Short mmCIF file of C-alpha atoms in Angstrom, two decimals:
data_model
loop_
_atom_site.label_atom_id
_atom_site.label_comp_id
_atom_site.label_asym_id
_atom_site.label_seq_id
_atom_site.Cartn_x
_atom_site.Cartn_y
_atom_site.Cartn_z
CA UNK G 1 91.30 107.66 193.29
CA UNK G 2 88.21 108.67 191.54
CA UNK G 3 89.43 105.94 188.81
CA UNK G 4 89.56 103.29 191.16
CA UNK G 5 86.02 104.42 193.12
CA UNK G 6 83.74 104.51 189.69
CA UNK G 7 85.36 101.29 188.99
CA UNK G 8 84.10 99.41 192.16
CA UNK G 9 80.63 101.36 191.39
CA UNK G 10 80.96 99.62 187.82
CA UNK G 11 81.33 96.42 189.53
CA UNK G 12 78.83 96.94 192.53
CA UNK G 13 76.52 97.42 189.95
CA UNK G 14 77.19 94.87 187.29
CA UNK G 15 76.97 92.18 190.13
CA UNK G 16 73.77 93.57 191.47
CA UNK G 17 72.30 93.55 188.11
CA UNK G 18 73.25 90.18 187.14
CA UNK G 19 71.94 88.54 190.94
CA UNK G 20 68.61 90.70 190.74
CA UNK G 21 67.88 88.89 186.91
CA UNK G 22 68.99 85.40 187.91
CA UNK G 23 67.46 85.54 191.68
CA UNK G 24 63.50 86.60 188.80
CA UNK G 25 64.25 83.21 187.05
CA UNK G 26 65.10 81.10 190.33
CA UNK G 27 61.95 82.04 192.07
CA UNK G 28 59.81 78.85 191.40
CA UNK G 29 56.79 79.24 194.13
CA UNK G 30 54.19 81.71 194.93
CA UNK G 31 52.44 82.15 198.05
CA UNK G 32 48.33 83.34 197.33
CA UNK G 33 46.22 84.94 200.42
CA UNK G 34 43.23 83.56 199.74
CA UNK G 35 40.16 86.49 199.71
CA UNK G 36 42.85 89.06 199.49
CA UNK G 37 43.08 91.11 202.36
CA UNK G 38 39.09 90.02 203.88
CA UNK G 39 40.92 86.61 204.72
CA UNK G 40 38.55 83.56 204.72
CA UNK G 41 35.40 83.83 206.02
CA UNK G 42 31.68 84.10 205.84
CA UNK G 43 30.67 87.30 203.70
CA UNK G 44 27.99 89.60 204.74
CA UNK G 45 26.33 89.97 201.49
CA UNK G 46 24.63 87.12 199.61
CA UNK G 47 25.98 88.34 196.28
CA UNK G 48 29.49 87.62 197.55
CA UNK G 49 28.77 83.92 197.52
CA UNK G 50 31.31 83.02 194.64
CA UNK G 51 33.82 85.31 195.94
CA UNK G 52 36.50 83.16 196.50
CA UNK G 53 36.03 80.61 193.30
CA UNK G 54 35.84 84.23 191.74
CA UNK G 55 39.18 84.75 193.44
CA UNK G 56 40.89 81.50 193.00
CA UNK G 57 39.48 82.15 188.69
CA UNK G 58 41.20 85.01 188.98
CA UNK G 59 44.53 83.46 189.53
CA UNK G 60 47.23 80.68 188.41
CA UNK G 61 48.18 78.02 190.30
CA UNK G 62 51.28 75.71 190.05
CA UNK G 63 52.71 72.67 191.27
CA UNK G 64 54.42 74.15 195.01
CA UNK G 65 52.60 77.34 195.23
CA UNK G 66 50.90 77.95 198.71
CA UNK G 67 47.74 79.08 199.93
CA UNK G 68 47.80 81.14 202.80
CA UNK G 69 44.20 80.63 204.74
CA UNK G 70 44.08 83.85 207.32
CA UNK G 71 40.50 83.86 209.64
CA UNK G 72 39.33 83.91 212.96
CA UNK G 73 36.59 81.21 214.63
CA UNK G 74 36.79 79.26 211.61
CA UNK G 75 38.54 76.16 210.04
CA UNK G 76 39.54 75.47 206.29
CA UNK G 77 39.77 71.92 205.41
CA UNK G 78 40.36 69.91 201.70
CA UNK G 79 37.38 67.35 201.15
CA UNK G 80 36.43 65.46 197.54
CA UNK G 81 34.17 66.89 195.21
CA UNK G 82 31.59 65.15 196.53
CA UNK G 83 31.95 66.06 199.65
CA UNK G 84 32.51 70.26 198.39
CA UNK G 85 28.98 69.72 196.38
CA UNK G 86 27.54 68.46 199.93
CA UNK G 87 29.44 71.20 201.81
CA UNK G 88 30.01 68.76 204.82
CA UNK G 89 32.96 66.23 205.55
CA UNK G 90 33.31 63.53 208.51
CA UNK G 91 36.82 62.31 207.66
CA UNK G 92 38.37 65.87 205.21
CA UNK G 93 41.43 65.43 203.08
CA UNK G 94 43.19 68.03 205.39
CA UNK G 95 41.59 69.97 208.41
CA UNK G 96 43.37 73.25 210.44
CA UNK G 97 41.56 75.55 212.41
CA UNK G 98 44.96 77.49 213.47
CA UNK G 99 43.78 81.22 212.09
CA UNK G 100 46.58 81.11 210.07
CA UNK G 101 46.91 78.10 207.47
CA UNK G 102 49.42 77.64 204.73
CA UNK G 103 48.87 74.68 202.48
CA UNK G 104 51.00 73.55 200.21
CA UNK G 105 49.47 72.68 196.46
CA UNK G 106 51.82 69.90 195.87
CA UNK G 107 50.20 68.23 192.94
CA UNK G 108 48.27 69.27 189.33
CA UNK G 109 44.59 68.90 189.47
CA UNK G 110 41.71 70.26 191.62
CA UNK G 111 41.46 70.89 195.17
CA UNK G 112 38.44 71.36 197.03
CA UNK G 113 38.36 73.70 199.91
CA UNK G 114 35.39 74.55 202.57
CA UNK G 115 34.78 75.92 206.42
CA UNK G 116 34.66 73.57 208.72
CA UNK G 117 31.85 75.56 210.70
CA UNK G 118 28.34 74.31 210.36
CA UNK G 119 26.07 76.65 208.07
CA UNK G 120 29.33 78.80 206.48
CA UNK G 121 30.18 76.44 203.56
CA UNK G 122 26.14 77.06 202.59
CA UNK G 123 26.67 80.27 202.76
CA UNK G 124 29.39 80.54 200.56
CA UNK G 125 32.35 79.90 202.12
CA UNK G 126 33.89 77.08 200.00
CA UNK G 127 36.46 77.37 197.40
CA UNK G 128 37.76 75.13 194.01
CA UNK G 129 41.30 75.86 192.87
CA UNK G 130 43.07 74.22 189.84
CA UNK G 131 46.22 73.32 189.92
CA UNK G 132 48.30 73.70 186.34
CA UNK G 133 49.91 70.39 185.00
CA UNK G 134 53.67 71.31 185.07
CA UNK G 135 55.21 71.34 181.24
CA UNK G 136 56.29 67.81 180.59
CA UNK G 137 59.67 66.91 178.86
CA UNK G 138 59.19 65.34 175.34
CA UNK G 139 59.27 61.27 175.69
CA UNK G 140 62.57 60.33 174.93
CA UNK G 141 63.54 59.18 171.65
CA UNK G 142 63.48 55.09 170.80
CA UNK G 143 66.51 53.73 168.95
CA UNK G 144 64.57 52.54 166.30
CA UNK G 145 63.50 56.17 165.64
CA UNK G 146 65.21 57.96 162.21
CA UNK G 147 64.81 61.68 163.21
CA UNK G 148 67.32 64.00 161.42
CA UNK G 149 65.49 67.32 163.91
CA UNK G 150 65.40 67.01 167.23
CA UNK G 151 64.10 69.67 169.49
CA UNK G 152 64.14 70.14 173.47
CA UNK G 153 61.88 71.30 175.53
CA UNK G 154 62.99 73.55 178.43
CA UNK G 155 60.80 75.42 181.44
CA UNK G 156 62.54 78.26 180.27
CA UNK G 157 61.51 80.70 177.35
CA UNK G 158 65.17 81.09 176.53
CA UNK G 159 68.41 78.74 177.25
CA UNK G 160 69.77 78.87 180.20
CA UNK G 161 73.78 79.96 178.71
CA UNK G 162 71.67 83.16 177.18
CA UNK G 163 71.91 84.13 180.97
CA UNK G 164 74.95 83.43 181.40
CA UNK G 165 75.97 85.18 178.09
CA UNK G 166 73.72 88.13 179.04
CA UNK G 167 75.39 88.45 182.34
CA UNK G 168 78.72 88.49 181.02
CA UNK G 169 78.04 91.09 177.99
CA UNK G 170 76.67 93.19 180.94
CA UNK G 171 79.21 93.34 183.09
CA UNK G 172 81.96 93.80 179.74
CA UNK G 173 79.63 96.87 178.85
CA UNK G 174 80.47 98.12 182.16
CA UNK G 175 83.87 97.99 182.10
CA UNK G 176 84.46 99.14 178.65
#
């Protein structure tokens, strides 16, 4: 009996092992709160003008990540870089005045964020985030080429059957 209940232990935790490390390397998205746990908004002080480009600097952005906008009587809305540098936008890129705005970064590059409230975007209330290119695949190889290497590149820092061979010498180490 005691055999057969430190076995199912064994393989509770084997399996729970091997889920927890795969579920790390599926995980592709992060959602940022932009200012932290002050939200979006007009600060007090005048030296806290840069606070959120000092915040989004602060940070790495990828292709999918969000940006979670939380505030109260205000707006958040993506304009051009002309229109950030002018701090004012008839027709923005995106506009939401919800309290409570996700948006999605869907592409590499710069965005361009500021209040939609008269005065705020003056007073410091704007932000710039960059966006990281995604790692590009090597171009594929002509037929003309003679290459006697060839190498692949992968998103991940190791092959993918290392998992699969780590996972499996764990759960043998557990049974042996």
């Amino acid at each position: 009996m005691a055999t057969l209940r430190a076995g199912s232990c064994k393989l509770l935790l084997a399996a729970f092992l091997l889920i927890s490390s795969l579920h790390a390397f599926l995980v592709t998205s992060t959602e940022f709160t932009v200012g932290g746990e002050d939200g979006w908004g007009v600060r007090r002080s005048n030296r806290d003008r840069d606070v959120y480009n000092e915040w989004a600097s602060r940070n790495r952005f990828k292709v999918d990540d969000t940006i979670h906008f939380k505030y109260q009587k205000d707006s958040v809305m993506v304009v051009t870089s002309e229109e950030y540098e002018k701090c004012r936008s008839s027709h923005p890129l995106f506009y939401s005045n919800n309290g409570d705005t996700v948006f999605k970064l869907d592409r590499p590059g710069l965005f361009y964020f500021i209040s939609g409230i008269a005065g705020h975007c003056e007073r410091g209330e704007k932000m710039i985030i960059k966006v990281l290119e995604t790692e590009a695949a090597p171009p594929p190889q002509s037929a003309n080429e003679n290459s006697t290497a060839t190498s692949q590149s992968s998103p991940w820092p190791f092959p993918m059957y290392s998992l699969a061979s780590a996972g499996a010498v764990l759960t043998a180490s557990f049974f042996a």
